[in-house]
mmCIF file of C-alpha atoms (C1' of nucleotides) in Angstrom:
data_model
loop_
_atom_site.group_PDB
_atom_site.id
_atom_site.type_symbol
_atom_site.label_atom_id
_atom_site.label_comp_id
_atom_site.label_asym_id
_atom_site.label_seq_id
_atom_site.Cartn_x
_atom_site.Cartn_y
_atom_site.Cartn_z
ATOM 1 C CA MET A 8 91.497 129.088 95.183
ATOM 2 C CA ARG A 9 95.109 128.666 94.177
ATOM 3 C CA GLU A 10 97.357 126.240 95.867
ATOM 4 C CA ARG A 11 101.004 126.973 95.433
ATOM 5 C CA ASP A 12 100.561 130.346 97.059
ATOM 6 C CA VAL A 13 100.267 129.101 100.585
ATOM 7 C CA MET A 14 103.287 129.425 102.791
ATOM 8 C CA VAL A 15 104.301 125.886 103.554
ATOM 9 C CA THR A 16 106.114 125.565 106.818
ATOM 10 C CA ARG A 17 106.962 121.973 106.180
ATOM 11 C CA THR A 18 110.588 121.840 105.212
ATOM 12 C CA ARG A 19 110.954 121.687 101.469
ATOM 13 C CA PHE A 20 113.792 120.066 99.633
ATOM 14 C CA ASP A 21 112.929 121.024 96.101
ATOM 15 C CA ASP A 22 115.919 123.326 95.951
ATOM 16 C CA SER A 23 118.334 120.943 97.564
ATOM 17 C CA GLU A 24 121.456 120.081 95.660
ATOM 18 C CA CYS A 25 120.832 116.441 96.515
ATOM 19 C CA PRO A 26 118.726 114.468 94.054
ATOM 20 C CA VAL A 27 117.526 112.170 96.801
ATOM 21 C CA ALA A 28 116.070 115.119 98.662
ATOM 22 C CA ARG A 29 114.345 116.448 95.582
ATOM 23 C CA SER A 30 112.844 113.068 94.894
ATOM 24 C CA VAL A 31 111.604 112.803 98.427
ATOM 25 C CA ASP A 32 110.100 116.241 98.122
ATOM 26 C CA ALA A 33 108.458 115.448 94.819
ATOM 27 C CA ILE A 34 106.793 112.273 95.988
ATOM 28 C CA GLY A 35 105.446 114.087 98.991
ATOM 29 C CA ASP A 36 104.642 111.416 101.517
ATOM 30 C CA TRP A 37 104.305 107.732 102.062
ATOM 31 C CA TRP A 38 100.714 107.612 100.946
ATOM 32 C CA SER A 39 101.785 108.890 97.596
ATOM 33 C CA LEU A 40 104.376 106.196 97.284
ATOM 34 C CA LEU A 41 101.800 103.522 98.006
ATOM 35 C CA ILE A 42 99.488 105.074 95.457
ATOM 36 C CA VAL A 43 102.294 104.783 92.937
ATOM 37 C CA ARG A 44 102.829 101.194 93.954
ATOM 38 C CA ASP A 45 99.157 100.484 93.348
ATOM 39 C CA ALA A 46 99.383 102.210 89.997
ATOM 40 C CA PHE A 47 102.201 99.851 89.038
ATOM 41 C CA ASP A 48 100.029 96.993 90.182
ATOM 42 C CA GLY A 49 97.272 98.057 87.828
ATOM 43 C CA SER A 50 95.017 100.333 89.869
ATOM 44 C CA ARG A 51 93.587 103.191 87.876
ATOM 45 C CA ARG A 52 90.340 104.256 89.486
ATOM 46 C CA PHE A 53 89.718 106.354 92.552
ATOM 47 C CA GLY A 54 87.822 103.557 94.222
ATOM 48 C CA GLU A 55 90.530 101.024 93.524
ATOM 49 C CA PHE A 56 93.113 103.103 95.288
ATOM 50 C CA GLN A 57 90.703 103.857 98.062
ATOM 51 C CA ARG A 58 89.846 100.252 98.788
ATOM 52 C CA SER A 59 93.386 99.063 98.394
ATOM 53 C CA LEU A 60 94.865 101.645 100.725
ATOM 54 C CA GLY A 61 92.033 102.176 103.145
ATOM 55 C CA VAL A 62 92.808 105.879 103.071
ATOM 56 C CA ALA A 63 90.211 108.568 103.634
ATOM 57 C CA LYS A 64 88.732 109.916 100.451
ATOM 58 C CA ASN A 65 89.726 113.496 101.033
ATOM 59 C CA ILE A 66 93.296 112.456 101.625
ATOM 60 C CA LEU A 67 93.278 110.362 98.495
ATOM 61 C CA THR A 68 91.877 113.251 96.516
ATOM 62 C CA ALA A 69 94.650 115.521 97.717
ATOM 63 C CA ARG A 70 97.378 112.989 97.029
ATOM 64 C CA LEU A 71 96.141 112.168 93.568
ATOM 65 C CA ARG A 72 95.966 115.832 92.772
ATOM 66 C CA ALA A 73 99.507 116.380 94.023
ATOM 67 C CA LEU A 74 100.815 113.439 92.017
ATOM 68 C CA VAL A 75 99.138 114.732 88.898
ATOM 69 C CA ALA A 76 100.504 118.220 89.529
ATOM 70 C CA GLY A 77 103.941 116.720 90.026
ATOM 71 C CA GLY A 78 103.795 114.873 86.736
ATOM 72 C CA VAL A 79 103.876 111.423 88.264
ATOM 73 C CA LEU A 80 100.324 110.534 87.375
ATOM 74 C CA GLU A 81 98.130 111.688 84.566
ATOM 75 C CA SER A 82 94.393 112.087 84.782
ATOM 76 C CA VAL A 83 92.650 110.661 81.750
ATOM 77 C CA PRO A 84 88.998 109.988 80.875
ATOM 78 C CA ALA A 85 87.790 106.672 82.178
ATOM 79 C CA SER A 86 88.259 103.834 79.721
ATOM 80 C CA ASP A 87 84.772 102.479 80.406
ATOM 81 C CA GLY A 88 83.140 105.587 79.023
ATOM 82 C CA SER A 89 81.876 106.749 82.386
ATOM 83 C CA ALA A 90 82.111 110.380 83.378
ATOM 84 C CA TYR A 91 84.980 109.741 85.743
ATOM 85 C CA ARG A 92 88.734 109.951 85.508
ATOM 86 C CA GLU A 93 91.441 107.378 85.646
ATOM 87 C CA TYR A 94 94.927 107.900 86.937
ATOM 88 C CA VAL A 95 97.796 106.433 85.018
ATOM 89 C CA LEU A 96 101.518 106.673 85.408
ATOM 90 C CA THR A 97 103.345 109.130 83.215
ATOM 91 C CA PRO A 98 106.818 108.239 81.902
ATOM 92 C CA LYS A 99 108.197 110.120 84.870
ATOM 93 C CA GLY A 100 106.006 108.025 87.145
ATOM 94 C CA LYS A 101 107.054 104.797 85.462
ATOM 95 C CA ALA A 102 110.638 105.821 86.077
ATOM 96 C CA LEU A 103 109.942 105.231 89.753
ATOM 97 C CA PHE A 104 109.887 101.522 89.015
ATOM 98 C CA PRO A 105 113.359 100.824 90.406
ATOM 99 C CA VAL A 106 112.464 102.725 93.578
ATOM 100 C CA ILE A 107 109.425 100.569 94.185
ATOM 101 C CA VAL A 108 111.290 97.404 93.323
ATOM 102 C CA ALA A 109 114.117 98.332 95.663
ATOM 103 C CA LEU A 110 111.713 98.970 98.514
ATOM 104 C CA ARG A 111 109.924 95.741 97.756
ATOM 105 C CA GLN A 112 113.073 93.687 97.832
ATOM 106 C CA TRP A 113 114.266 95.335 101.014
ATOM 107 C CA GLY A 114 110.941 94.524 102.611
ATOM 108 C CA GLU A 115 110.992 90.936 101.421
ATOM 109 C CA GLN A 116 114.451 90.393 102.812
ATOM 110 C CA ASN A 117 113.901 92.027 106.163
ATOM 111 C CA PHE A 118 110.309 91.898 107.241
ATOM 112 C CA PHE A 119 109.020 88.502 106.334
ATOM 113 C CA ALA A 120 109.766 85.274 108.078
ATOM 114 C CA PRO A 121 110.934 82.468 105.828
ATOM 115 C CA GLY A 122 107.875 81.035 104.176
ATOM 116 C CA GLU A 123 105.626 83.873 105.283
ATOM 117 C CA PRO A 124 103.374 84.719 102.370
ATOM 118 C CA HIS A 125 103.566 88.063 100.674
ATOM 119 C CA SER A 126 102.628 89.660 97.411
ATOM 120 C CA GLN A 127 105.253 89.089 94.796
ATOM 121 C CA LEU A 128 106.399 90.843 91.680
ATOM 122 C CA VAL A 129 107.116 88.504 88.793
ATOM 123 C CA ASP A 130 107.807 88.874 85.129
ATOM 124 C CA ARG A 131 104.814 88.197 82.913
ATOM 125 C CA ARG A 132 106.572 85.987 80.456
ATOM 126 C CA GLN A 133 107.729 83.307 82.804
ATOM 127 C CA GLY A 134 106.198 84.128 86.133
ATOM 128 C CA HIS A 135 109.563 84.104 87.824
ATOM 129 C CA ARG A 136 110.779 86.378 90.554
ATOM 130 C CA LEU A 137 112.923 89.286 89.548
ATOM 131 C CA ARG A 138 116.626 89.465 89.959
ATOM 132 C CA VAL A 139 117.800 91.370 93.003
ATOM 133 C CA LEU A 140 118.756 94.915 92.088
ATOM 134 C CA GLU A 141 122.457 95.558 91.893
ATOM 135 C CA VAL A 142 124.311 98.811 92.082
ATOM 136 C CA LEU A 143 126.965 98.743 89.389
ATOM 137 C CA SER A 144 129.889 100.902 88.432
ATOM 138 C CA ALA A 145 130.220 102.240 84.923
ATOM 139 C CA ASP A 146 132.317 99.236 84.015
ATOM 140 C CA GLY A 147 129.970 96.750 85.607
ATOM 141 C CA ARG A 148 131.497 95.958 88.988
ATOM 142 C CA ARG A 149 129.058 95.337 91.832
ATOM 143 C CA LEU A 150 129.331 98.211 94.249
ATOM 144 C CA ASN A 151 128.710 98.162 97.964
ATOM 145 C CA PRO A 152 128.021 101.417 99.807
ATOM 146 C CA ASP A 153 131.639 101.555 100.916
ATOM 147 C CA ASP A 154 132.805 101.392 97.320
ATOM 148 C CA THR A 155 131.156 104.709 96.588
ATOM 149 C CA THR A 156 131.515 108.300 97.670
ATOM 150 C CA VAL A 157 129.591 111.480 97.170
ATOM 151 C CA HIS A 158 130.968 114.407 95.260
ATOM 152 C CA LYS A 159 129.364 117.300 97.053
ATOM 153 C CA ILE A 160 128.674 119.322 93.938
ATOM 154 C CA SER A 161 129.228 118.343 90.386
ATOM 155 C CA THR A 162 128.199 120.149 87.234
ATOM 156 C CA GLN A 163 126.128 117.571 85.387
ATOM 157 C CA MET B 25 108.194 105.494 130.228
ATOM 158 C CA ARG B 26 107.622 102.820 127.678
ATOM 159 C CA GLU B 27 107.032 103.638 124.083
ATOM 160 C CA ARG B 28 105.369 100.899 122.132
ATOM 161 C CA ASP B 29 102.395 101.029 124.456
ATOM 162 C CA VAL B 30 100.886 104.146 122.990
ATOM 163 C CA MET B 31 97.990 103.711 120.664
ATOM 164 C CA VAL B 32 99.201 104.960 117.326
ATOM 165 C CA THR B 33 96.375 106.148 115.192
ATOM 166 C CA ARG B 34 98.614 106.646 112.201
ATOM 167 C CA THR B 35 97.910 103.844 109.830
ATOM 168 C CA ARG B 36 100.461 101.093 110.191
ATOM 169 C CA PHE B 37 101.549 98.793 107.432
ATOM 170 C CA ASP B 38 103.791 96.482 109.370
ATOM 171 C CA ASP B 39 101.325 93.664 108.934
ATOM 172 C CA SER B 40 100.632 94.307 105.289
ATOM 173 C CA GLU B 41 101.214 91.468 102.884
ATOM 174 C CA CYS B 42 103.034 93.903 100.639
ATOM 175 C CA PRO B 43 106.761 94.242 101.192
ATOM 176 C CA VAL B 44 106.716 97.792 99.893
ATOM 177 C CA ALA B 45 104.259 98.771 102.589
ATOM 178 C CA ARG B 46 106.303 97.110 105.303
ATOM 179 C CA SER B 47 109.404 98.902 104.125
ATOM 180 C CA VAL B 48 107.621 102.207 104.111
ATOM 181 C CA ASP B 49 106.380 101.496 107.581
ATOM 182 C CA ALA B 50 109.798 100.503 108.837
ATOM 183 C CA ILE B 51 111.573 103.566 107.565
ATOM 184 C CA GLY B 52 108.945 105.725 109.154
ATOM 185 C CA ASP B 53 109.136 109.009 107.346
ATOM 186 C CA TRP B 54 111.139 111.094 104.933
ATOM 187 C CA TRP B 55 113.393 112.487 107.592
ATOM 188 C CA SER B 56 114.510 108.993 108.379
ATOM 189 C CA LEU B 57 115.298 108.331 104.770
ATOM 190 C CA LEU B 58 117.422 111.453 104.550
ATOM 191 C CA ILE B 59 119.208 110.436 107.724
ATOM 192 C CA VAL B 60 119.986 107.130 106.059
ATOM 193 C CA ARG B 61 121.216 108.976 102.999
ATOM 194 C CA ASP B 62 123.536 111.022 105.176
ATOM 195 C CA ALA B 63 124.738 107.871 106.852
ATOM 196 C CA PHE B 64 125.658 106.480 103.450
ATOM 197 C CA ASP B 65 127.453 109.723 102.753
ATOM 198 C CA GLY B 66 129.557 109.313 105.849
ATOM 199 C CA SER B 67 127.696 111.147 108.601
ATOM 200 C CA ARG B 68 127.976 109.458 111.968
ATOM 201 C CA ARG B 69 127.510 112.082 114.648
ATOM 202 C CA PHE B 70 124.370 113.698 115.952
ATOM 203 C CA GLY B 71 125.648 117.134 115.014
ATOM 204 C CA GLU B 72 126.559 116.050 111.500
ATOM 205 C CA PHE B 73 123.056 114.895 110.813
ATOM 206 C CA GLN B 74 121.661 117.961 112.469
ATOM 207 C CA ARG B 75 123.660 120.431 110.426
ATOM 208 C CA SER B 76 123.217 118.528 107.217
ATOM 209 C CA LEU B 77 119.466 118.227 107.554
ATOM 210 C CA GLY B 78 118.612 121.371 109.424
ATOM 211 C CA VAL B 79 116.152 119.369 111.453
ATOM 212 C CA ALA B 80 115.186 120.187 115.018
ATOM 213 C CA LYS B 81 117.177 118.312 117.591
ATOM 214 C CA ASN B 82 114.211 116.685 119.246
ATOM 215 C CA ILE B 83 112.999 115.386 115.922
ATOM 216 C CA LEU B 84 116.430 114.073 115.106
ATOM 217 C CA THR B 85 116.631 112.385 118.482
ATOM 218 C CA ALA B 86 113.342 110.645 117.885
ATOM 219 C CA ARG B 87 114.224 109.567 114.353
ATOM 220 C CA LEU B 88 117.628 108.231 115.324
ATOM 221 C CA ARG B 89 116.049 106.288 118.122
ATOM 222 C CA ALA B 90 113.446 104.854 115.808
ATOM 223 C CA LEU B 91 116.047 103.864 113.243
ATOM 224 C CA VAL B 92 118.124 102.175 115.917
ATOM 225 C CA ALA B 93 115.049 100.400 117.254
ATOM 226 C CA GLY B 94 114.228 99.299 113.727
ATOM 227 C CA GLY B 95 117.666 97.841 113.186
ATOM 228 C CA VAL B 96 118.626 100.254 110.435
ATOM 229 C CA LEU B 97 121.200 102.122 112.466
ATOM 230 C CA GLU B 98 123.348 100.998 115.325
ATOM 231 C CA SER B 99 124.469 103.221 118.156
ATOM 232 C CA VAL B 100 128.143 102.722 118.964
ATOM 233 C CA PRO B 101 130.615 104.565 121.204
ATOM 234 C CA ALA B 102 132.169 107.557 119.492
ATOM 235 C CA SER B 103 135.386 106.737 117.696
ATOM 236 C CA ASP B 104 137.118 109.826 119.062
ATOM 237 C CA GLY B 105 136.860 108.578 122.621
ATOM 238 C CA SER B 106 134.325 111.182 123.660
ATOM 239 C CA ALA B 107 131.380 110.240 125.792
ATOM 240 C CA TYR B 108 128.971 110.448 122.902
ATOM 241 C CA ARG B 109 127.530 107.969 120.463
ATOM 242 C CA GLU B 110 127.857 107.492 116.773
ATOM 243 C CA TYR B 111 125.247 106.088 114.460
ATOM 244 C CA VAL B 112 126.313 103.642 111.831
ATOM 245 C CA LEU B 113 124.397 101.605 109.320
ATOM 246 C CA THR B 114 123.701 98.004 110.176
ATOM 247 C CA PRO B 115 123.729 95.393 107.415
ATOM 248 C CA LYS B 116 119.988 95.881 107.193
ATOM 249 C CA GLY B 117 120.571 99.599 106.821
ATOM 250 C CA LYS B 118 123.214 99.097 104.179
ATOM 251 C CA ALA B 119 120.737 96.988 102.279
ATOM 252 C CA LEU B 120 118.831 100.188 101.655
ATOM 253 C CA PHE B 121 121.560 101.201 99.249
ATOM 254 C CA PRO B 122 119.586 100.399 96.105
ATOM 255 C CA VAL B 123 116.633 102.369 97.440
ATOM 256 C CA ILE B 124 118.738 105.470 97.936
ATOM 257 C CA VAL B 125 120.463 105.038 94.600
ATOM 258 C CA ALA B 126 117.133 104.607 92.843
ATOM 259 C CA LEU B 127 115.746 107.766 94.418
ATOM 260 C CA ARG B 128 118.922 109.616 93.556
ATOM 261 C CA GLN B 129 118.801 108.609 89.932
ATOM 262 C CA TRP B 130 115.138 109.453 89.630
ATOM 263 C CA GLY B 131 115.871 112.869 91.071
ATOM 264 C CA GLU B 132 118.807 113.451 88.759
ATOM 265 C CA GLN B 133 116.751 112.580 85.746
ATOM 266 C CA ASN B 134 113.682 114.579 86.606
ATOM 267 C CA PHE B 135 114.473 117.519 88.811
ATOM 268 C CA PHE B 136 117.662 119.025 87.508
ATOM 269 C CA ALA B 137 118.079 121.108 84.436
ATOM 270 C CA PRO B 138 120.848 119.965 82.087
ATOM 271 C CA GLY B 139 124.083 121.232 83.533
ATOM 272 C CA GLU B 140 122.535 122.176 86.862
ATOM 273 C CA PRO B 141 124.965 121.156 89.554
ATOM 274 C CA HIS B 142 124.043 118.505 92.082
ATOM 275 C CA SER B 143 125.743 116.165 94.445
ATOM 276 C CA GLN B 144 126.824 113.021 92.731
ATOM 277 C CA LEU B 145 127.480 109.461 93.752
ATOM 278 C CA VAL B 146 130.567 107.963 92.186
ATOM 279 C CA ASP B 147 132.623 104.861 92.649
ATOM 280 C CA ARG B 148 135.788 105.375 94.672
ATOM 281 C CA ARG B 149 138.068 103.498 92.381
ATOM 282 C CA GLN B 150 137.574 105.516 89.263
ATOM 283 C CA GLY B 151 135.411 108.442 90.272
ATOM 284 C CA HIS B 152 132.880 107.606 87.601
ATOM 285 C CA ARG B 153 129.137 107.870 87.816
ATOM 286 C CA LEU B 154 127.239 104.717 88.544
ATOM 287 C CA ARG B 155 125.336 102.727 86.029
ATOM 288 C CA VAL B 156 121.608 103.372 85.954
ATOM 289 C CA LEU B 157 119.745 100.732 87.937
ATOM 290 C CA GLU B 158 117.990 98.133 85.847
ATOM 291 C CA VAL B 159 115.170 95.841 86.797
ATOM 292 C CA LEU B 160 115.996 92.427 85.424
ATOM 293 C CA SER B 161 114.194 89.140 85.072
ATOM 294 C CA ALA B 162 115.694 85.990 86.450
ATOM 295 C CA ASP B 163 117.255 85.303 83.072
ATOM 296 C CA GLY B 164 118.593 88.799 82.674
ATOM 297 C CA ARG B 165 116.093 90.568 80.437
ATOM 298 C CA ARG B 166 115.494 94.251 81.145
ATOM 299 C CA LEU B 167 111.996 94.637 82.495
ATOM 300 C CA ASN B 168 109.700 97.594 82.188
ATOM 301 C CA PRO B 169 106.777 97.969 84.560
ATOM 302 C CA ASP B 170 104.435 96.534 81.943
ATOM 303 C CA ASP B 171 106.550 93.412 81.706
ATOM 304 C CA THR B 172 105.759 92.537 85.293
ATOM 305 C CA THR B 173 102.736 91.629 87.326
ATOM 306 C CA VAL B 174 101.985 91.151 90.979
ATOM 307 C CA HIS B 175 100.985 87.826 92.415
ATOM 308 C CA LYS B 176 98.703 88.854 95.202
ATOM 309 C CA ILE B 177 99.919 86.288 97.675
ATOM 310 C CA SER B 178 102.727 83.871 97.261
ATOM 311 C CA THR B 179 104.262 81.580 99.839
ATOM 312 C CA GLN B 180 107.908 82.605 99.773
ATOM 313 C "C1'" DC C 17 128.566 118.756 121.947
ATOM 314 C "C1'" DG C 18 124.703 115.664 122.423
ATOM 315 C "C1'" DG C 19 120.838 115.162 124.008
ATOM 316 C "C1'" DC C 20 116.060 115.753 126.812
ATOM 317 C "C1'" DA C 21 111.820 118.317 128.153
ATOM 318 C "C1'" DT C 22 108.390 121.359 127.056
ATOM 319 C "C1'" DC C 23 105.458 124.389 124.527
ATOM 320 C "C1'" DC C 24 102.741 125.518 120.591
ATOM 321 C "C1'" DG C 25 101.013 126.380 116.036
ATOM 322 C "C1'" DA C 26 100.545 123.892 111.810
ATOM 323 C "C1'" DT C 27 99.459 119.979 109.473
ATOM 324 C "C1'" DC C 28 97.726 115.466 108.893
ATOM 325 C "C1'" DG C 29 94.383 112.189 108.423
ATOM 326 C "C1'" DG C 30 90.056 109.732 109.923
ATOM 327 C "C1'" DA C 31 85.108 110.223 109.989
ATOM 328 C "C1'" DT C 32 81.040 111.903 108.354
ATOM 329 C "C1'" DA C 33 77.807 114.152 105.499
ATOM 330 C "C1'" DC C 34 76.590 115.953 101.057
ATOM 331 C "C1'" DT C 35 76.518 116.339 95.815
ATOM 332 C "C1'" DG C 36 75.878 114.737 90.972
ATOM 333 C "C1'" DC D 25 81.018 105.863 91.912
ATOM 334 C "C1'" DA D 26 83.867 109.895 92.418
ATOM 335 C "C1'" DG D 27 84.611 113.206 94.553
ATOM 336 C "C1'" DT D 28 83.834 117.866 97.806
ATOM 337 C "C1'" DA D 29 83.203 120.093 102.330
ATOM 338 C "C1'" DT D 30 83.782 120.304 107.063
ATOM 339 C "C1'" DC D 31 85.008 119.015 111.611
ATOM 340 C "C1'" DC D 32 88.222 117.514 114.985
ATOM 341 C "C1'" DG D 33 91.612 115.024 117.593
ATOM 342 C "C1'" DA D 34 96.225 113.398 116.920
ATOM 343 C "C1'" DT D 35 100.576 114.082 115.387
ATOM 344 C "C1'" DC D 36 104.336 116.575 113.552
ATOM 345 C "C1'" DG D 37 107.959 119.544 113.728
ATOM 346 C "C1'" DG D 38 110.175 124.095 114.864
ATOM 347 C "C1'" DA D 39 111.838 126.825 118.715
ATOM 348 C "C1'" DT D 40 113.548 127.335 123.084
ATOM 349 C "C1'" DG D 41 115.705 126.285 127.359
ATOM 350 C "C1'" DC D 42 118.265 123.196 130.352
ATOM 351 C "C1'" DC D 43 121.712 119.869 131.581
ATOM 352 C "C1'" DG D 44 126.006 116.874 131.664
#
DNA sequence: CGGCATCCGATCGGATACTG
DNA sequence: CAGTATCCGATCGGATGCCG
């Protein structure tokens, strides 16, 4: 049974001229994003994702398959020699790192009371927190949303 | 009719210890994220969002309400003196800027052929493209995903 | 124009059982 | 352990109509 043949009524954005929309479309849903987060955190096995997320197995199967099909994850033979597969980030998947970090920092700043414990992303070398992401102009100025504008269409 | 009283079976993450999960939960869904994108691009009116997104009005109503309730958008009297409302980003909403920029850059890099036109975010002053977001350590080193690790729980 | 109310099919996701 | 298969209620979202 094929898959891409079905008529999907869910609105697609994969032909949008907006890169944000295409990204959103490619990731698929929030579960997928949390799977990617777990992959960054070191999860590789089906069961790891399943326990971490508490998602139903059939859902997880579908999401993993979609992420593999979308080139975000790659399915490789299990490193322990078992008959199973492991799911690792492709370069394209690793390129989602700033997205995850941005969401993490937004969450830290807005949804945790001061002192409330939460998981934290640190650099391996020194164990320190990361610097807050900054949006910069080509010449290095910090840009706020109001300092930017959208060119509706631009060739490259 | 109240709203928060309903038993939501959809898995919630608003009590997760992971900031990414709380962010995901707070935004709600992809529609909401695209609404936020439009807000960054200058949309303020119901009809602007509606035309831009092509979303059903009842859905848009619900999403706008949720974003206002979540403190991402604020509903203010229309600037043209009409009886209607406009929806503008709160500071918390504006703090989503890096998230949108990260998604935009990921989309640009992965879902557009070279030379394929797409909307583009530029700085107002010079009209140049933005710098690619970088994840940095506290002391300014560029960090790849492998250079980081997650501390499961950390008190602030 | 900016919503709200309603209907309805499609999809989602949780649960469960089964396989190797 | 790693899925696959199936069921089923809940939710989503598109369409439509109405109202100020």
